[in-house]
Amino acid sequence: MQVHLHNPKRDLEVPGPVRVRDLVKRLGLNRESVLVIRGDSLVTGDSTLDDGDEIEIRPVISGG
Amino acid sequence: MNNCKRCGAAAVIDVRRHRAAFCADCFQHHCREQVRRTIESHKMIARGERPLVAISGGKDSLAIWDILLDLGYDADGVYLGLGITDYSDTSRDFAERYAEQRGAKLHVVDLPTEHGFGIPDAAKATKRVPCSACGLSKRHLLNQAALDGGYDVLVTGHNLDDEAAVLFGNVLQWHTDYLARQRPVLPATDGFARRVKPLIRISERETAAYCVLKRIDYIVEECPMAAGNRHLRYKETLNDLEERSPGTKAVFYLQFLDKMLPLLESVAEEERQLVGTCTRCGAPSTAEVCAFCKLVERAAPEPISDSGR
């Protein structure tokens, strides 16, 4: 699957299937600091992502 | 946790501190209810009052504006241009686009146009971090916009994470004066509009999720001036704790409101006694000249004797 990340913007190819919470952990991110979006839909930590999915990992922390 | 706590449908968002997951509709209902209860319990906005919402183009301010409109408040917005090059232009676009889509009124105040400098100039002139001049300018100019427009209350998008991080910083340094002021409602006083924070029970992960689910476009990129600031580090530290013990941030902040703020009332009263009036612009100030007028003096390209109040 294609995984799009921000700050800095970059794309990764990750093999599926993988659970959302495991993907976030594997990327060294904190579950409280990101949303995981498949296509244009949010997915929960227990959801399974598959090959062919288009995933955005969106940061939610702002510093203002 | 894959089914909605409220209706049993497939969930799209988990909120670990509530040990719950929600479908899209029930999550939006949950956010509106959290805001409605916060407004009521803290007597933030009475029915019939006109709120002005401080809009940055980010998720929090657009979420609270959207929720207030959905709850039936006659809420207008105010966008403050801070002169942070492309970032300010882009964030203004998001603010204007939302206002247009909702048919809501958005005022625009532009710091470079009205005062001759932007935040990067201010940071250079004062040799301090940009966030310091930014916070100072926002407090002054947004308050002014609320007073000038005759609004009853200024609403900001400070969320649970913002408040917990500020509290963490104030506790680390035992800033008792700042702690005494860290309230969800700052009542109106002479020269200050009432200021309220209706998102204190909602985390920023939840405000971002709310925007995604309501298809509200907002600026995702972080302000280039804020990268690596202390506030972000405090948020990361608190989120490390939250990941291991969901609910930590809410207990830390909400218990501060219940248990500590009442004990700091005498400190707050002492602070209130110190407030006078700025001799240049007439805004409330503890010094002869307020911090914003001093900033204008240092950062504007030419001396300005009247800050434009």
Coordinates of C-alpha atoms in Angstrom, one line a residue:
Chain A
M1 CA 0.0 0.0 0.0
Q2 CA 1.0 3.6 -0.5
V3 CA 1.4 5.5 2.8
H4 CA 1.6 9.3 2.6
L5 CA 3.2 11.1 5.5
H6 CA 3.5 14.8 6.4
N7 CA 6.2 17.0 8.1
P8 CA 8.2 16.3 6.0
K9 CA 5.9 15.2 3.1
R10 CA 7.0 11.7 1.9
D11 CA 5.5 8.5 0.5
L12 CA 6.3 5.0 1.6
E13 CA 5.4 1.6 0.1
V14 CA 4.3 -0.8 2.9
P15 CA 3.2 -4.4 2.4
G16 CA -0.2 -5.5 3.7
P17 CA -2.1 -6.7 5.5
V18 CA -1.3 -4.7 8.6
R19 CA -3.3 -3.4 11.5
V20 CA -3.5 0.4 11.8
R21 CA -2.1 0.5 15.3
D22 CA 0.8 -1.8 14.2
L23 CA 1.6 0.4 11.2
V24 CA 1.6 3.5 13.3
K25 CA 3.9 1.8 15.8
R26 CA 6.2 0.5 13.1
L27 CA 6.6 4.1 11.8
G28 CA 7.6 5.2 15.2
L29 CA 4.6 7.5 15.6
N30 CA 2.3 8.1 18.6
R31 CA -1.3 7.0 18.2
E32 CA -2.5 10.1 20.0
S33 CA -0.6 12.4 17.5
V34 CA -2.0 11.1 14.2
L35 CA -5.2 10.2 12.3
V36 CA -5.1 7.4 9.8
I37 CA -7.2 8.0 6.7
R38 CA -7.9 5.3 4.0
G39 CA -9.0 7.0 0.8
D40 CA -11.1 9.7 2.3
S41 CA -12.4 7.7 5.3
L42 CA -11.0 7.6 8.9
V43 CA -10.1 4.1 10.2
T44 CA -9.8 2.9 13.8
G45 CA -6.7 1.3 15.3
D46 CA -8.1 -2.2 15.1
S47 CA -8.8 -1.9 11.3
T48 CA -6.7 -3.9 8.8
L49 CA -5.1 -2.2 5.9
D50 CA -4.4 -4.2 2.7
D51 CA -2.2 -4.0 -0.4
G52 CA -3.7 -1.5 -2.8
D53 CA -5.0 0.8 0.0
E54 CA -4.1 4.5 -0.3
I55 CA -3.3 5.7 3.2
E56 CA -2.6 9.1 4.7
I57 CA -1.1 9.4 8.1
R58 CA -2.1 13.0 9.2
P59 CA -0.4 14.7 12.1
V60 CA -2.8 16.5 14.5
I61 CA -0.5 18.3 16.8
S62 CA -0.2 22.1 16.3
G63 CA 2.2 24.3 18.1
G64 CA 0.4 27.7 18.2
Chain B
M1 CA -13.6 -1.4 19.7
N2 CA -14.7 -1.5 16.1
N3 CA -18.4 -0.7 16.7
C4 CA -19.9 2.6 17.6
K5 CA -20.6 2.9 21.3
R6 CA -23.8 4.8 20.6
C7 CA -25.5 3.1 17.7
G8 CA -23.5 -0.1 17.1
A9 CA -22.7 0.7 13.5
A10 CA -19.1 0.3 12.1
A11 CA -16.8 2.7 13.9
V12 CA -14.4 5.1 12.2
I13 CA -12.7 6.8 15.2
D14 CA -11.6 5.4 18.5
V15 CA -11.4 7.7 21.5
R16 CA -9.3 5.7 24.0
R17 CA -9.8 8.0 27.0
H18 CA -13.5 7.4 26.8
R19 CA -13.0 3.7 26.0
A20 CA -15.2 4.2 23.1
A21 CA -15.4 4.2 19.3
F22 CA -17.9 6.1 17.2
C23 CA -19.4 6.0 13.7
A24 CA -19.2 9.3 11.7
D25 CA -22.6 10.7 12.7
C26 CA -22.3 9.7 16.4
F27 CA -18.8 11.2 16.7
Q28 CA -20.1 14.5 15.4
H29 CA -22.9 14.3 17.9
H30 CA -20.4 13.5 20.6
C31 CA -18.3 16.6 19.8
R32 CA -21.3 18.9 19.7
E33 CA -22.5 17.5 23.0
Q34 CA -19.1 18.0 24.6
V35 CA -19.1 21.6 23.4
R36 CA -22.7 22.2 24.4
R37 CA -22.1 20.9 27.9
T38 CA -18.9 22.9 28.3
I39 CA -20.6 26.1 27.3
E40 CA -23.5 25.5 29.7
S41 CA -21.4 24.3 32.7
H42 CA -19.0 27.3 32.5
K43 CA -21.7 29.8 31.4
M44 CA -19.6 30.7 28.4
I45 CA -22.2 32.1 25.9
A46 CA -25.8 32.9 26.7
R47 CA -28.6 32.4 24.1
G48 CA -28.9 35.5 22.0
E49 CA -25.3 36.7 22.6
R50 CA -23.1 37.3 19.6
P51 CA -19.9 35.3 19.6
L52 CA -16.8 36.2 17.5
V53 CA -14.6 33.2 16.7
A54 CA -10.9 33.6 16.2
I55 CA -10.2 31.7 13.0
S56 CA -6.7 30.6 12.0
G57 CA -7.6 28.3 9.0
G58 CA -6.6 25.3 11.2
K59 CA -8.7 22.4 12.4
D60 CA -9.5 23.7 15.9
S61 CA -10.9 27.1 15.0
L62 CA -12.8 25.8 12.0
A63 CA -14.2 23.0 14.1
I64 CA -15.5 25.2 16.9
W65 CA -16.9 27.7 14.4
D66 CA -18.8 24.8 12.7
I67 CA -20.0 23.4 15.9
L68 CA -21.3 26.8 17.2
L69 CA -23.1 27.4 13.9
D70 CA -24.7 23.9 14.1
L71 CA -25.7 24.6 17.7
G72 CA -27.6 27.6 16.5
Y73 CA -25.3 30.4 17.6
D74 CA -25.1 33.5 15.4
A75 CA -21.3 33.3 15.3
D76 CA -19.0 35.4 13.1
G77 CA -15.3 34.8 12.5
V78 CA -12.2 36.9 12.5
Y79 CA -9.0 36.0 10.7
L80 CA -5.8 37.6 11.7
G81 CA -3.1 37.8 9.0
L82 CA 0.3 37.5 10.7
G83 CA 2.5 38.1 7.7
I84 CA 4.1 34.6 7.8
T85 CA 4.6 34.6 4.0
D86 CA 2.9 31.7 2.1
Y87 CA 1.6 30.1 5.3
S88 CA -0.5 33.1 6.1
D89 CA -1.9 33.3 2.5
T90 CA -2.8 29.6 2.5
S91 CA -4.4 29.7 6.0
R92 CA -6.5 32.7 5.0
D93 CA -7.7 30.9 1.9
F94 CA -9.0 28.0 4.1
A95 CA -10.7 30.5 6.4
E96 CA -12.4 32.4 3.6
R97 CA -13.4 29.2 1.8
Y98 CA -15.1 27.8 4.9
A99 CA -16.9 31.1 5.5
E100 CA -18.1 31.2 1.9
Q101 CA -19.3 27.6 2.0
R102 CA -21.3 28.1 5.3
G103 CA -22.5 31.6 4.3
A104 CA -20.9 32.9 7.5
K105 CA -19.3 36.3 8.0
L106 CA -15.5 36.5 8.3
H107 CA -13.7 39.7 9.3
V108 CA -10.1 40.0 8.2
V109 CA -7.4 41.9 10.2
D110 CA -4.0 42.0 8.7
L111 CA -1.0 42.8 11.0
P112 CA 1.4 43.9 8.2
T113 CA -1.2 46.1 6.6
E114 CA -2.4 47.7 9.8
H115 CA 0.9 47.9 11.7
G116 CA 3.6 47.6 9.2
F117 CA 5.3 44.4 10.3
G118 CA 4.7 40.6 10.3
I119 CA 5.7 38.0 12.9
P120 CA 9.1 37.2 11.3
D121 CA 10.0 41.0 11.5
A122 CA 8.8 41.1 15.2
A123 CA 10.9 38.0 16.1
K124 CA 14.0 39.6 14.5
A125 CA 13.4 43.0 16.2
T126 CA 12.8 41.6 19.6
K127 CA 15.3 38.7 19.4
R128 CA 12.7 36.5 20.9
V129 CA 11.0 33.3 19.6
P130 CA 8.3 34.1 17.0
C131 CA 5.6 32.5 19.0
S132 CA 6.0 35.1 21.7
A133 CA 5.2 38.0 19.4
C134 CA 2.5 36.0 17.7
G135 CA 0.6 35.2 21.0
L136 CA 0.9 38.8 22.1
S137 CA -0.4 40.2 18.8
K138 CA -3.2 37.7 18.7
R139 CA -4.4 38.5 22.2
H140 CA -4.3 42.3 21.5
L141 CA -5.8 42.4 18.0
L142 CA -8.5 39.7 18.4
N143 CA -9.7 41.4 21.6
Q144 CA -9.8 44.7 19.7
A145 CA -11.7 43.1 16.9
A146 CA -14.3 41.8 19.4
L147 CA -14.7 45.2 21.1
D148 CA -14.8 47.1 17.8
G149 CA -17.4 44.8 16.4
G150 CA -19.6 45.0 19.5
Y151 CA -19.5 41.2 20.1
D152 CA -20.4 39.8 23.5
V153 CA -17.7 37.1 23.6
L154 CA -14.5 36.1 21.8
V155 CA -14.2 32.4 21.2
T156 CA -10.9 30.6 20.7
G157 CA -10.2 27.1 19.5
H158 CA -7.9 26.1 22.4
N159 CA -8.4 22.4 22.9
L160 CA -7.6 19.9 25.7
D161 CA -4.1 19.3 24.4
D162 CA -3.4 23.1 24.2
E163 CA -4.6 23.7 27.8
A164 CA -2.8 20.6 29.2
A165 CA 0.5 21.6 27.5
V166 CA 0.2 25.2 28.8
L167 CA -0.6 23.9 32.3
F168 CA 2.4 21.5 32.1
G169 CA 4.7 24.4 31.2
N170 CA 3.3 26.6 34.0
V171 CA 3.6 23.8 36.6
L172 CA 7.2 23.0 35.5
Q173 CA 8.1 26.6 36.3
W174 CA 5.5 27.2 39.0
H175 CA 4.2 30.3 37.3
T176 CA 1.5 30.9 39.9
D177 CA 0.3 34.1 38.2
Y178 CA -0.1 32.3 34.8
L179 CA -1.8 29.3 36.6
A180 CA -4.3 31.7 38.2
R181 CA -5.2 33.1 34.8
Q182 CA -5.5 29.7 33.0
R183 CA -9.3 29.6 33.0
P184 CA -11.8 28.4 30.4
V185 CA -13.7 31.7 30.8
L186 CA -12.0 35.1 31.3
P187 CA -14.8 37.5 32.2
A188 CA -15.2 40.8 30.4
T189 CA -13.5 43.6 32.2
D190 CA -12.9 47.2 31.2
G191 CA -11.1 47.0 27.9
F192 CA -11.3 43.2 27.6
A193 CA -14.0 41.2 25.9
R194 CA -15.1 38.0 27.6
R195 CA -12.9 35.2 26.2
V196 CA -14.0 31.5 26.2
K197 CA -12.6 28.2 25.2
P198 CA -15.4 25.7 24.5
L199 CA -13.1 23.0 23.1
I200 CA -11.4 22.2 26.5
R201 CA -13.0 18.8 26.7
I202 CA -12.0 17.8 23.1
S203 CA -8.5 16.7 22.1
E204 CA -6.8 17.9 18.9
R205 CA -7.0 14.4 17.5
E206 CA -10.7 14.7 17.9
T207 CA -11.0 18.2 16.3
A208 CA -9.0 16.9 13.3
A209 CA -11.2 13.9 13.0
Y210 CA -14.3 16.1 13.3
C211 CA -13.0 18.2 10.3
V212 CA -12.2 15.1 8.2
L213 CA -15.6 13.6 8.9
K214 CA -17.5 16.9 8.1
R215 CA -15.3 17.5 5.0
I216 CA -14.0 20.7 6.4
D217 CA -10.7 21.6 4.6
Y218 CA -8.1 23.1 6.9
I219 CA -4.4 23.8 6.8
V220 CA -2.7 20.6 7.8
E221 CA 0.9 21.9 7.6
E222 CA 2.4 23.2 10.8
C223 CA 3.2 26.9 11.1
P224 CA 6.9 27.2 10.0
M225 CA 7.6 29.6 12.8
A226 CA 6.4 27.1 15.5
A227 CA 8.6 24.1 14.5
G228 CA 10.4 22.7 17.5
N229 CA 8.9 25.2 20.0
R230 CA 8.5 24.3 23.7
H231 CA 4.7 24.0 23.5
L232 CA 5.1 21.2 20.9
R233 CA 7.6 19.4 23.1
Y234 CA 5.2 19.5 26.0
K235 CA 2.5 18.1 23.8
E236 CA 4.7 15.2 22.7
T237 CA 5.6 14.5 26.3
L238 CA 2.0 14.4 27.4
N239 CA 1.1 12.2 24.4
D240 CA 3.7 9.7 25.4
L241 CA 2.0 9.5 28.8
E242 CA -1.5 9.4 27.1
E243 CA -0.5 6.5 24.9
R244 CA 0.4 4.4 27.9
S245 CA -2.4 5.7 30.1
P246 CA -5.4 7.1 28.1
G247 CA -7.1 9.9 30.0
T248 CA -4.0 11.3 31.6
K249 CA -4.3 14.7 29.8
A250 CA -8.0 15.1 30.7
V251 CA -7.4 14.2 34.4
F252 CA -4.4 16.5 34.6
Y253 CA -6.2 19.6 33.2
L254 CA -9.8 19.1 34.3
Q255 CA -8.8 18.2 37.8
F256 CA -6.7 21.4 37.8
L257 CA -9.8 23.4 37.1
D258 CA -11.8 21.6 39.8
K259 CA -9.1 21.4 42.5
M260 CA -6.4 23.9 42.0
L261 CA -8.0 27.0 40.4
P262 CA -10.2 27.8 43.5
L263 CA -7.0 27.8 45.6
L264 CA -5.4 30.4 43.3
E265 CA -8.3 32.9 43.6
S266 CA -6.2 35.3 45.8
V267 CA -3.4 35.3 43.3
A268 CA -5.9 36.1 40.5
E269 CA -7.3 38.9 42.6
E270 CA -3.8 40.4 43.1
E271 CA -3.3 40.2 39.4
R272 CA -6.5 42.0 38.7
Q273 CA -5.6 44.8 41.0
L274 CA -2.4 45.5 39.0
V275 CA -4.2 46.1 35.7
G276 CA -4.3 49.7 34.5
T277 CA -4.6 51.3 31.1
C278 CA -1.9 51.7 28.4
T279 CA -1.2 55.4 27.9
R280 CA -0.8 54.9 24.1
C281 CA -3.7 52.7 23.0
G282 CA -6.0 52.5 26.1
A283 CA -5.9 48.7 26.3
P284 CA -5.6 47.1 29.7
S285 CA -2.0 46.8 30.8
T286 CA 0.0 46.3 34.0
A287 CA 2.7 48.7 32.6
E288 CA 2.4 52.3 31.5
V289 CA 2.8 51.2 27.8
C290 CA 1.2 47.8 26.9
A291 CA 3.3 45.0 25.5
F292 CA 1.7 45.3 22.1
C293 CA 2.5 49.0 21.7
K294 CA 6.1 48.2 22.8
L295 CA 6.2 45.5 20.1
V296 CA 4.9 47.9 17.4
E297 CA 7.5 50.4 18.5
R298 CA 10.3 47.9 18.0
A299 CA 9.1 46.0 15.0
A300 CA 7.3 48.6 12.7
P301 CA 9.6 50.1 10.1
E302 CA 8.7 53.7 11.2
P303 CA 7.8 55.0 14.6
I304 CA 4.1 54.9 15.2
S305 CA 2.8 56.9 18.0
D306 CA -0.7 55.5 18.0
S307 CA -1.1 51.8 17.5
G308 CA -4.3 52.3 15.7
R309 CA -6.8 51.5 18.4

